[in-house]
Short mmCIF file of N, CA and C in Angstrom, two decimals:
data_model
loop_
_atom_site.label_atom_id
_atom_site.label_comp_id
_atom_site.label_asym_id
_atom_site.label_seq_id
_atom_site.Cartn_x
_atom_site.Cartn_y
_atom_site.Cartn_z
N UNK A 1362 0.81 -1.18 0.00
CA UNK A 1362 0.00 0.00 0.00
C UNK A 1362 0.86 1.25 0.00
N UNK A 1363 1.87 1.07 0.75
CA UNK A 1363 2.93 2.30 0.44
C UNK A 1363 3.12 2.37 -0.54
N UNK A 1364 3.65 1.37 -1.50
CA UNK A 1364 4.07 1.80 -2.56
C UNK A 1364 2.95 2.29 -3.74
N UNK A 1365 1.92 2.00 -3.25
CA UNK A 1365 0.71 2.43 -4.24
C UNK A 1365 0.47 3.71 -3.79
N UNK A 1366 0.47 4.34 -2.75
CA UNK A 1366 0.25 5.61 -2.17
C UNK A 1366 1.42 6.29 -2.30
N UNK A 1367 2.39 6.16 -2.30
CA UNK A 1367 3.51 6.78 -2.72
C UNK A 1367 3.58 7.46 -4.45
N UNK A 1368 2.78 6.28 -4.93
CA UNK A 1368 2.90 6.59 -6.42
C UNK A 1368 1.79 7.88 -6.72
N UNK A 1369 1.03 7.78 -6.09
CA UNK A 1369 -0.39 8.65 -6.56
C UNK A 1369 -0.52 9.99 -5.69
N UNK A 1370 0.70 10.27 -5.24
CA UNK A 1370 1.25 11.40 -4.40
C UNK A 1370 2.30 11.93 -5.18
N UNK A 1371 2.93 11.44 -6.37
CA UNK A 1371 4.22 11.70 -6.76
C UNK A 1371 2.97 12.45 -8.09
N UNK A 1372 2.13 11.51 -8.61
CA UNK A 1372 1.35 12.29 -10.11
C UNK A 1372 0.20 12.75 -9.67
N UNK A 1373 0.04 13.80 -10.28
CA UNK A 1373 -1.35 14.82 -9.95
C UNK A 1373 -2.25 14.33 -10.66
N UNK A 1374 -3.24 14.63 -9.69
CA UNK A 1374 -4.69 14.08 -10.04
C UNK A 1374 -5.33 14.56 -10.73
N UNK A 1375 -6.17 14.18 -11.28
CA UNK A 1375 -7.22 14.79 -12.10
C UNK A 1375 -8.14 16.15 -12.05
N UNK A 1376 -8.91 15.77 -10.40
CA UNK A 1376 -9.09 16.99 -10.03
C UNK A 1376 -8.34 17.96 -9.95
N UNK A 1377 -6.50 18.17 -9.83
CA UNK A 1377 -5.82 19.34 -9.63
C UNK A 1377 -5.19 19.58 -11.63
N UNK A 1378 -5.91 19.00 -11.93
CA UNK A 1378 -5.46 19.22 -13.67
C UNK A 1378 -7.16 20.37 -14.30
N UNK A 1379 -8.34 20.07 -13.51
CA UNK A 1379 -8.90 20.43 -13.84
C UNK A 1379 -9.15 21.72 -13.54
N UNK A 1380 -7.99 22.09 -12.55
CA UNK A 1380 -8.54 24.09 -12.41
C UNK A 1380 -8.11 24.96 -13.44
N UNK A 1381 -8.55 26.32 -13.51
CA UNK A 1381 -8.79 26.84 -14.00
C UNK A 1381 -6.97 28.14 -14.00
N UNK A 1382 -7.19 28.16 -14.98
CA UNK A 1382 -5.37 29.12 -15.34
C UNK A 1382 -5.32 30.18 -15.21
N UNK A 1383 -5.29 31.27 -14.10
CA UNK A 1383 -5.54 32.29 -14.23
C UNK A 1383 -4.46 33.41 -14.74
N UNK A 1384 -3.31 32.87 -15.59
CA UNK A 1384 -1.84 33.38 -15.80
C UNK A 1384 -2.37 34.29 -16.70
N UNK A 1385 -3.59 33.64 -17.42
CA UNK A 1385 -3.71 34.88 -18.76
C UNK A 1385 -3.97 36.21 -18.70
N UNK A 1386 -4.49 36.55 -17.48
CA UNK A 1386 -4.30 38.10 -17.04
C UNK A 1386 -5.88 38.78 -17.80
N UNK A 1387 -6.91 38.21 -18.39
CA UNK A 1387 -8.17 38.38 -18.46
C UNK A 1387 -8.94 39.46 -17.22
N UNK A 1388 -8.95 38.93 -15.85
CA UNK A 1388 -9.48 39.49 -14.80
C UNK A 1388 -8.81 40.92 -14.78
N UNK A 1389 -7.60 40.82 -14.67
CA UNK A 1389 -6.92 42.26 -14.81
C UNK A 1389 -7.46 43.20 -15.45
N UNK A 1390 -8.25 42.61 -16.71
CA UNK A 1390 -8.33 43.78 -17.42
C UNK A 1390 -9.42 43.66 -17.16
N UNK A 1391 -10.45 43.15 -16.95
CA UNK A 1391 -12.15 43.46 -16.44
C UNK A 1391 -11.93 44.34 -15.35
N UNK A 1392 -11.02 44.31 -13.88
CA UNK A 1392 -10.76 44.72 -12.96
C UNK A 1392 -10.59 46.51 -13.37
N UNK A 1393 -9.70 46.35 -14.23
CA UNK A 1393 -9.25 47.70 -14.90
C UNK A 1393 -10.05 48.31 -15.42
N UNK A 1394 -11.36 47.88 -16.14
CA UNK A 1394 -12.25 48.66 -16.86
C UNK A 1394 -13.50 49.02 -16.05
N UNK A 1395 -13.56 47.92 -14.59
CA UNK A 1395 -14.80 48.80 -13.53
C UNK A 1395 -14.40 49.83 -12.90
N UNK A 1396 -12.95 49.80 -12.53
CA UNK A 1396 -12.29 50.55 -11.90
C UNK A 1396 -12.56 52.59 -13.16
N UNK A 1397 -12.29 51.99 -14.24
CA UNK A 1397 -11.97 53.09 -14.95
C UNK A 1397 -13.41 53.65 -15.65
N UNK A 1398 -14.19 52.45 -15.20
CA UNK A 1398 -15.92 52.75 -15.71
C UNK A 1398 -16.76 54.03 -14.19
N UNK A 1399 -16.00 53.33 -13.07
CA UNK A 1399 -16.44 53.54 -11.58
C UNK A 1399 -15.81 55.44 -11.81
N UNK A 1400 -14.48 55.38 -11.83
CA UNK A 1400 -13.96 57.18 -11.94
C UNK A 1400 -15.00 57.88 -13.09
N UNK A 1401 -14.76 57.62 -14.37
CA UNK A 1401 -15.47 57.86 -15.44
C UNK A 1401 -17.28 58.43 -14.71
N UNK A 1402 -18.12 57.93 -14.19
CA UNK A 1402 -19.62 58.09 -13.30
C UNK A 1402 -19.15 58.64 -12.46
N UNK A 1403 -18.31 59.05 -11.61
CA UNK A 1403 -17.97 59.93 -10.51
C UNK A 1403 -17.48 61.11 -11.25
N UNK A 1404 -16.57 60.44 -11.84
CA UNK A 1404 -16.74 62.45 -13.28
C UNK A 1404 -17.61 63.03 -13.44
N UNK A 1405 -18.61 62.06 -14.29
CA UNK A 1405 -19.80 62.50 -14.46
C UNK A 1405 -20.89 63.17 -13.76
N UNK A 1406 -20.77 62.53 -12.70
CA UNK A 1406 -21.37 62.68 -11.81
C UNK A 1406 -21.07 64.14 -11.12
N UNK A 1407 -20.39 64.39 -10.78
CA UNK A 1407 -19.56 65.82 -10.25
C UNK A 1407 -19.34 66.76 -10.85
N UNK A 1408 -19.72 66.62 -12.47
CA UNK A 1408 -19.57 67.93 -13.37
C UNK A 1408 -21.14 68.13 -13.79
N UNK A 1409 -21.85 67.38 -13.30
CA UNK A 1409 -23.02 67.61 -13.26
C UNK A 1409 -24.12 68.36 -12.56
N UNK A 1410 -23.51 67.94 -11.09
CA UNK A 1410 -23.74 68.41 -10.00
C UNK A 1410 -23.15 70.04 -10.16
N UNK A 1411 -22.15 70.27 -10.59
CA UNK A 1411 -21.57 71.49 -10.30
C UNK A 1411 -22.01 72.36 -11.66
N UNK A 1412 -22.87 72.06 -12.89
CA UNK A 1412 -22.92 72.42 -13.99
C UNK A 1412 -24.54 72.90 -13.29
N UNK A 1413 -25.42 72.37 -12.55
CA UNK A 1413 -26.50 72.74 -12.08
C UNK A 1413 -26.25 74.28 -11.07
N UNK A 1414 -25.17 73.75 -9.98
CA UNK A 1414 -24.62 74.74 -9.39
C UNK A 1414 -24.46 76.44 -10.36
N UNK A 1415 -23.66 76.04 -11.00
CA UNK A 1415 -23.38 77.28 -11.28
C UNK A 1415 -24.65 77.58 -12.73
N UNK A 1416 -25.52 76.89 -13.37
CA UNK A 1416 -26.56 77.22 -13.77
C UNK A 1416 -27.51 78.49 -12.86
N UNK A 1417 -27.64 77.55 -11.75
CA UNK A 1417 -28.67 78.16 -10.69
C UNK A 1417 -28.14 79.18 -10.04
N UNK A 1418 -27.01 79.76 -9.89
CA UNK A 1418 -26.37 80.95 -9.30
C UNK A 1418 -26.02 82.17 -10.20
N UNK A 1419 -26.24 81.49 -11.77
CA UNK A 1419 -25.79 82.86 -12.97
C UNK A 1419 -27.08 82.81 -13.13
N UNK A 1420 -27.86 82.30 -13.55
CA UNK A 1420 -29.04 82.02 -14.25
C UNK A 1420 -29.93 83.49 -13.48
N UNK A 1421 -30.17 84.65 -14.46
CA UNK A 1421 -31.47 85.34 -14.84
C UNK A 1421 -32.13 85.45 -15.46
N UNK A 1422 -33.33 85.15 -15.68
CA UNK A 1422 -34.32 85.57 -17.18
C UNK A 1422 -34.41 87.16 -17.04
N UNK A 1423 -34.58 87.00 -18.64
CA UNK A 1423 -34.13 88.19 -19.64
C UNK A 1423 -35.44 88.71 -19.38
N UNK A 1424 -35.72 89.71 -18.53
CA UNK A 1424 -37.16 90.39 -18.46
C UNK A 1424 -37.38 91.00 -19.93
N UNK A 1425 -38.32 90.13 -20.68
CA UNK A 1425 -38.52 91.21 -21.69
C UNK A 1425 -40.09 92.11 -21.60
N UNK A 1426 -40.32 93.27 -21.81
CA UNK A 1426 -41.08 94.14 -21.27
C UNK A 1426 -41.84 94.77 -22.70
N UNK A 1427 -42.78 94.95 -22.97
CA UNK A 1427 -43.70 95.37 -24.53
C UNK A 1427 -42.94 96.86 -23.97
N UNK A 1428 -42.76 97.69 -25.32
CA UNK A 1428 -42.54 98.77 -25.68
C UNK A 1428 -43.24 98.98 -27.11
N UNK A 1429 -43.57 100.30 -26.82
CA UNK A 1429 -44.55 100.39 -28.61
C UNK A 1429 -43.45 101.06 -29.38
N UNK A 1430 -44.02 100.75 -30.17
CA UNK A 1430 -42.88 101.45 -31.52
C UNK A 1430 -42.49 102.73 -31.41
N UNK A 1431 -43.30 103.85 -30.93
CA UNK A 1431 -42.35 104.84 -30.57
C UNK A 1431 -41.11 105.16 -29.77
N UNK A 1432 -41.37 104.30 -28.77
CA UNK A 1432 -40.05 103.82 -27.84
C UNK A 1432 -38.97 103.40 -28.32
N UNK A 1433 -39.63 101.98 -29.02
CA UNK A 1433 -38.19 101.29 -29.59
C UNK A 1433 -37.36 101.80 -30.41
N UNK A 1434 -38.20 103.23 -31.39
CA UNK A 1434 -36.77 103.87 -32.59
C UNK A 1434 -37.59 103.32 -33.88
N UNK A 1435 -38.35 102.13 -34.50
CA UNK A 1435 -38.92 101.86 -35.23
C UNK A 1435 -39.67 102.84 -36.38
N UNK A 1436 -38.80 103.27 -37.44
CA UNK A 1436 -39.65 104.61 -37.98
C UNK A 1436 -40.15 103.78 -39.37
N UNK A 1437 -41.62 104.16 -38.93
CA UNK A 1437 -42.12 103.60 -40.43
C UNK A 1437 -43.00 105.02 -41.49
N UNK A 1438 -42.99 105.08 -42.77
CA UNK A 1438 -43.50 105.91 -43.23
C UNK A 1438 -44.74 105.97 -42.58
N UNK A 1439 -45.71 107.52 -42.59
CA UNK A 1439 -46.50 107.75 -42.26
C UNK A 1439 -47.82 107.53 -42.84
N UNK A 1440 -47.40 106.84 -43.93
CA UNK A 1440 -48.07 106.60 -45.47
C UNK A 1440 -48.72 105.13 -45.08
N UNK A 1441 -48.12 104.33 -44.68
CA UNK A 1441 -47.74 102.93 -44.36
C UNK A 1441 -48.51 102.44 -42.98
N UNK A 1442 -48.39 103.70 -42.26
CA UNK A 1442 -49.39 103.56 -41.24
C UNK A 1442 -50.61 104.03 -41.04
N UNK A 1443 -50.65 104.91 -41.58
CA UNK A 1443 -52.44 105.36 -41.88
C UNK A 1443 -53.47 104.51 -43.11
N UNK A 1444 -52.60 104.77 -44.26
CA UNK A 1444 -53.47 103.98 -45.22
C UNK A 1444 -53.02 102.44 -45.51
N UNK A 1445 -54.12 101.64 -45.76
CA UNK A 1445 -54.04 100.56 -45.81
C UNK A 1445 -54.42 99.68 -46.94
N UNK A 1446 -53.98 100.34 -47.84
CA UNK A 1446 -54.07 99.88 -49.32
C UNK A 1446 -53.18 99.18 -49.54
N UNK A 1447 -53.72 98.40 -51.25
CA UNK A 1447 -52.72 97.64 -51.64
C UNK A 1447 -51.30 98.27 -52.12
N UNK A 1448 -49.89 97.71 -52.29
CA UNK A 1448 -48.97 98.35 -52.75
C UNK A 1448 -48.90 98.23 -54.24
N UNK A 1449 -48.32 99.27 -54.75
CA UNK A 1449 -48.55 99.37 -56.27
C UNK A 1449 -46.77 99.41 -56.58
N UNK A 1450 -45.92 100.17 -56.09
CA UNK A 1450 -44.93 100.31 -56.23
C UNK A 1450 -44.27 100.97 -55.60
N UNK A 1451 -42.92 100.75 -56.04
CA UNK A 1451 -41.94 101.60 -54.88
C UNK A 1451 -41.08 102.99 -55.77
N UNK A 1452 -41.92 103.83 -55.15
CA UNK A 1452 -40.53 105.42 -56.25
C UNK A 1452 -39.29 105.23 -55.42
N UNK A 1453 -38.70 105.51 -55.89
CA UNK A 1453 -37.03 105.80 -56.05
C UNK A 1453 -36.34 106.91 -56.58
N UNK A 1454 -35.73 107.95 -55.57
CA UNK A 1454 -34.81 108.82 -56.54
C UNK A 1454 -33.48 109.00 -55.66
N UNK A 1455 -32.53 108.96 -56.76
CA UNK A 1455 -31.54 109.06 -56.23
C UNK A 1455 -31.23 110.80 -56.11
N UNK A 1456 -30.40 110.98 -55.56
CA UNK A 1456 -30.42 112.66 -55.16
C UNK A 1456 -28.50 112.69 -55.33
N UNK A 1457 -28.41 114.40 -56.01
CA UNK A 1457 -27.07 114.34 -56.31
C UNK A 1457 -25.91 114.09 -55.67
N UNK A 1458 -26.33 113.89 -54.00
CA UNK A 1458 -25.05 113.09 -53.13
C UNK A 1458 -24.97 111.77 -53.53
N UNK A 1459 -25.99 111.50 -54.66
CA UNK A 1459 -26.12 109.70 -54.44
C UNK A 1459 -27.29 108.82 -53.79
N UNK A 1460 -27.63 109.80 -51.98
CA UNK A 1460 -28.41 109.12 -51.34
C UNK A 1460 -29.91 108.96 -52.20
N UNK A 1461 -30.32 107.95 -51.61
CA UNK A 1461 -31.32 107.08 -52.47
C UNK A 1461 -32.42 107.36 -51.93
N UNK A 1462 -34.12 107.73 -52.17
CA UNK A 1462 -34.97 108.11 -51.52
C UNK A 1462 -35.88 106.95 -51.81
N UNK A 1463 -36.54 106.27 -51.08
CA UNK A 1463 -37.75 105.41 -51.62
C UNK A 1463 -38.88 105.86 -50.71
N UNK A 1464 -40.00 105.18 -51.56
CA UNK A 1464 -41.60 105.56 -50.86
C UNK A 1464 -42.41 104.90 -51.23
N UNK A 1465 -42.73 103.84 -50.93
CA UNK A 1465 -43.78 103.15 -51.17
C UNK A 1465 -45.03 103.25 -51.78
N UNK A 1466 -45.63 103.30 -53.02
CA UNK A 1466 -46.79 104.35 -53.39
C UNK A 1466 -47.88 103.18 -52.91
N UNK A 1467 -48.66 103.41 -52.60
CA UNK A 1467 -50.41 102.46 -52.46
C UNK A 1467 -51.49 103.09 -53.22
N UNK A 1468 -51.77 102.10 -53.55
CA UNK A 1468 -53.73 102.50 -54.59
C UNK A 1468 -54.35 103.97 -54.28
N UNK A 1469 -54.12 103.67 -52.83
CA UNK A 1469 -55.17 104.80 -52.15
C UNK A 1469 -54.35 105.88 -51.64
N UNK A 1470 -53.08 106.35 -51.75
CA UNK A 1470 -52.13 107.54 -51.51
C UNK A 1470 -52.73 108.40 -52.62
N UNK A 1471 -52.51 109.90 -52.02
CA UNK A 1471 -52.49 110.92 -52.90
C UNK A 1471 -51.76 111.16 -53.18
N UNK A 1472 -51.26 111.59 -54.89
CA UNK A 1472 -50.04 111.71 -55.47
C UNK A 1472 -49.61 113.12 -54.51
N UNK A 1473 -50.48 114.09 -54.62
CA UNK A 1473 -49.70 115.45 -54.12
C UNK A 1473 -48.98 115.05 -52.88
N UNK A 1474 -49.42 114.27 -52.06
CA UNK A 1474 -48.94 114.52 -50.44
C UNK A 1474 -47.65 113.54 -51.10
N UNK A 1475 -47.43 112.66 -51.75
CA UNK A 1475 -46.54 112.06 -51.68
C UNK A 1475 -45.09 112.63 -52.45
N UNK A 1476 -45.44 113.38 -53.93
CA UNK A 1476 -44.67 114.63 -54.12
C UNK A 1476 -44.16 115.26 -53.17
N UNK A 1477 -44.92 116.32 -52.36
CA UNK A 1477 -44.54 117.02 -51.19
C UNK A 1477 -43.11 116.32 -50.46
N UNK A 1478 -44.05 115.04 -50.23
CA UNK A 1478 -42.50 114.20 -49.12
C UNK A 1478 -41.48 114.45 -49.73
N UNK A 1479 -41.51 113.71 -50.98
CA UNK A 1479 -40.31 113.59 -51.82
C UNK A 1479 -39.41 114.66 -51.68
N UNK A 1480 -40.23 116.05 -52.76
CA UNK A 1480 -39.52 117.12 -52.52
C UNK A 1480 -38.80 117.79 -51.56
N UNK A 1481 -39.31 117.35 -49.94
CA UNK A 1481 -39.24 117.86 -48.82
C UNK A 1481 -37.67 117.23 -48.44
N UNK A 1482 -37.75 115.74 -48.62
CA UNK A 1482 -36.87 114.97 -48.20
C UNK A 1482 -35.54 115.23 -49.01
N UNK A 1483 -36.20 114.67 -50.31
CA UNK A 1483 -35.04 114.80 -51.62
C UNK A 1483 -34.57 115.60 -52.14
N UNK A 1484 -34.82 117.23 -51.31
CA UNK A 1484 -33.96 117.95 -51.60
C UNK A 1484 -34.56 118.55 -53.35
N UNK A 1485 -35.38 118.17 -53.90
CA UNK A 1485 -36.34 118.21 -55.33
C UNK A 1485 -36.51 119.79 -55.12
N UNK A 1486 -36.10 120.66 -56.25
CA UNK A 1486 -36.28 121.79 -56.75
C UNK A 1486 -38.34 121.70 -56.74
N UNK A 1487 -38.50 122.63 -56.07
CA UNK A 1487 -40.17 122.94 -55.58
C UNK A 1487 -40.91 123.05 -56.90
N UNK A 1488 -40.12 123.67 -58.17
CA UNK A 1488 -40.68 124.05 -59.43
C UNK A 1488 -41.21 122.51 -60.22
N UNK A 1489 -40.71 121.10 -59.58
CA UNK A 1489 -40.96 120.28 -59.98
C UNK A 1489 -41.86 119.68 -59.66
N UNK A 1490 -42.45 119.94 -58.05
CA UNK A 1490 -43.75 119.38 -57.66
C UNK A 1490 -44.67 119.02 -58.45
N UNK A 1491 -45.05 119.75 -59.16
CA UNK A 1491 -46.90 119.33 -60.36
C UNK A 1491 -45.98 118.28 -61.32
N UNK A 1492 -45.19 118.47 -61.93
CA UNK A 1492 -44.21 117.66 -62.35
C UNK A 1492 -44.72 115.93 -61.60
N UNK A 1493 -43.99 115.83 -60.90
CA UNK A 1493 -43.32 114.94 -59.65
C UNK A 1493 -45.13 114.30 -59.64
N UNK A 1494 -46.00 115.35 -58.96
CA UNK A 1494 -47.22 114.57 -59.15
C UNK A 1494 -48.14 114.17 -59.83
N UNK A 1495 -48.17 114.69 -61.17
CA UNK A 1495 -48.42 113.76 -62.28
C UNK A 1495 -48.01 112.75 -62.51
N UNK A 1496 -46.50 112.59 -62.76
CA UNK A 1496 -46.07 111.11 -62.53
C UNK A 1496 -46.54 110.19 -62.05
N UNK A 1497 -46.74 110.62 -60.63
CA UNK A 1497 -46.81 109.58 -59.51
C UNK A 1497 -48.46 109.40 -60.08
N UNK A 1498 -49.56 110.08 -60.42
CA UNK A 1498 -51.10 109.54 -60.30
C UNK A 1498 -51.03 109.11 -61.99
N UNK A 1499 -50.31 109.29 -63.08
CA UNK A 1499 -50.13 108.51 -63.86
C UNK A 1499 -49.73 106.75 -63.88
N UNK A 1500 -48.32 106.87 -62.58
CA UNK A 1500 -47.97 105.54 -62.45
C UNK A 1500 -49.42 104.58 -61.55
N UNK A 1501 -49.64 105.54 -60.75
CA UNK A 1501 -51.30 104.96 -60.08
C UNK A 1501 -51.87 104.34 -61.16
N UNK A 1502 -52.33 105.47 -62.02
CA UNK A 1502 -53.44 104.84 -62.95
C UNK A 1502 -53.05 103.61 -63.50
N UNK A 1503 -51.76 103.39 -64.11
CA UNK A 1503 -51.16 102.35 -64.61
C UNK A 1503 -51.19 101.15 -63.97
N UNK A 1504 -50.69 101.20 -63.19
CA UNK A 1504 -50.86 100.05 -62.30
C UNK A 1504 -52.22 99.69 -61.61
N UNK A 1505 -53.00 100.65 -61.36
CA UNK A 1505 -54.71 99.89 -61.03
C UNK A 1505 -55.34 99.43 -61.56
N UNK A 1506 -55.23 98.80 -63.00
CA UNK A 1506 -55.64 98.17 -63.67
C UNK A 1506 -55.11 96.94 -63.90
#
C-alpha cells in the first residue's frame, strides 16, 4: 500500500489538472475597466452636480417688457401707417449726393402729399412738384388696372 500511495502522491490528479489558469491576465483587465468605468460616473457625476450649481447661481431671465414702436426707434413711413391699401410700387430717386430716396406708393395715396415728401426729403427743386405729381397719379393709374 505504500508503494501504491507513494505513487499517486508523486502524479497529480485529475481533479488538480482540472482548475482553471488564471496566468492569462483576463481578470486584470475586467478589474481595470470597472475601476476606470467607476472614476469615469464619478466624473460624471460631479460635473453635473456642479454644472446645475453654477446654472442656478448665474441664471437670470431676460425680463422682456412690450414697448410700442415709438419707444423702440422703429420709424415707419406715415403713409404705411395710416393707409391701408394695396402696394402698387416703390418710387425711387436718387439725389445728387447719391443718397437714395424710396416711398412706397399704395392704390389709395395721394399723389400730391406724396410729391410734397419727396420734394421735402429729396432735396427736389419745388418748381418740380406738379411735375413729380403727375407722374406719380399717372404711375397709379397704370398700375390699377
Amino acid at each position: 500500500m505504500s508503494s501504491s500511495g507513494s505513487s499517486e502522491e508523486d502524479e497529480p490528479t485529475t481533479r488538480d489538472k482540472r482548475t482553471l489558469d488564471m496566468n492569462h491576465g483576463f481578470l486584470y483587465h475586467i478589474r481595470r475597466n470597472q475601476y476606470d468605468r467607476d472614476n469615469y460616473d464619478k466624473k460624471v457625476k460631479n460635473d453635473r452636480i456642479n454644472k446645475k450649481a453654477q446654472v442656478n447661481r448665474n441664471y437670470r431671465p431676460e425680463n422682456k417688457h412690450y414697448q410700442p414702436p415709438s419707444k423702440r426707434g422703429d420709424k415707419n413711413d406715415e403713409s404705411s401707417r395710416t393707409d391701408k391699401g394695396k402696394s402698387l410700387f416703390k418710387l425711387e430717386y436718387t439725389s445728387d449726393n447719391g443718397k437714395v430716396h424710396s416711398i412706397m406708393v399704395k392704390e389709395n395715396d395721394e399723389p400730391l402729399r406724396l410729391a410734397k415728401r419727396l420734394v421735402n426729403t429729396a432735396g427736389i427743386p419745388p418748381d418740380l412738384l406738379e411735375t413729380l405729381e403727375w407722374k406719380i397719379s399717372q404711375e397709379q393709374l397704370k398700375r390699377k388696372k
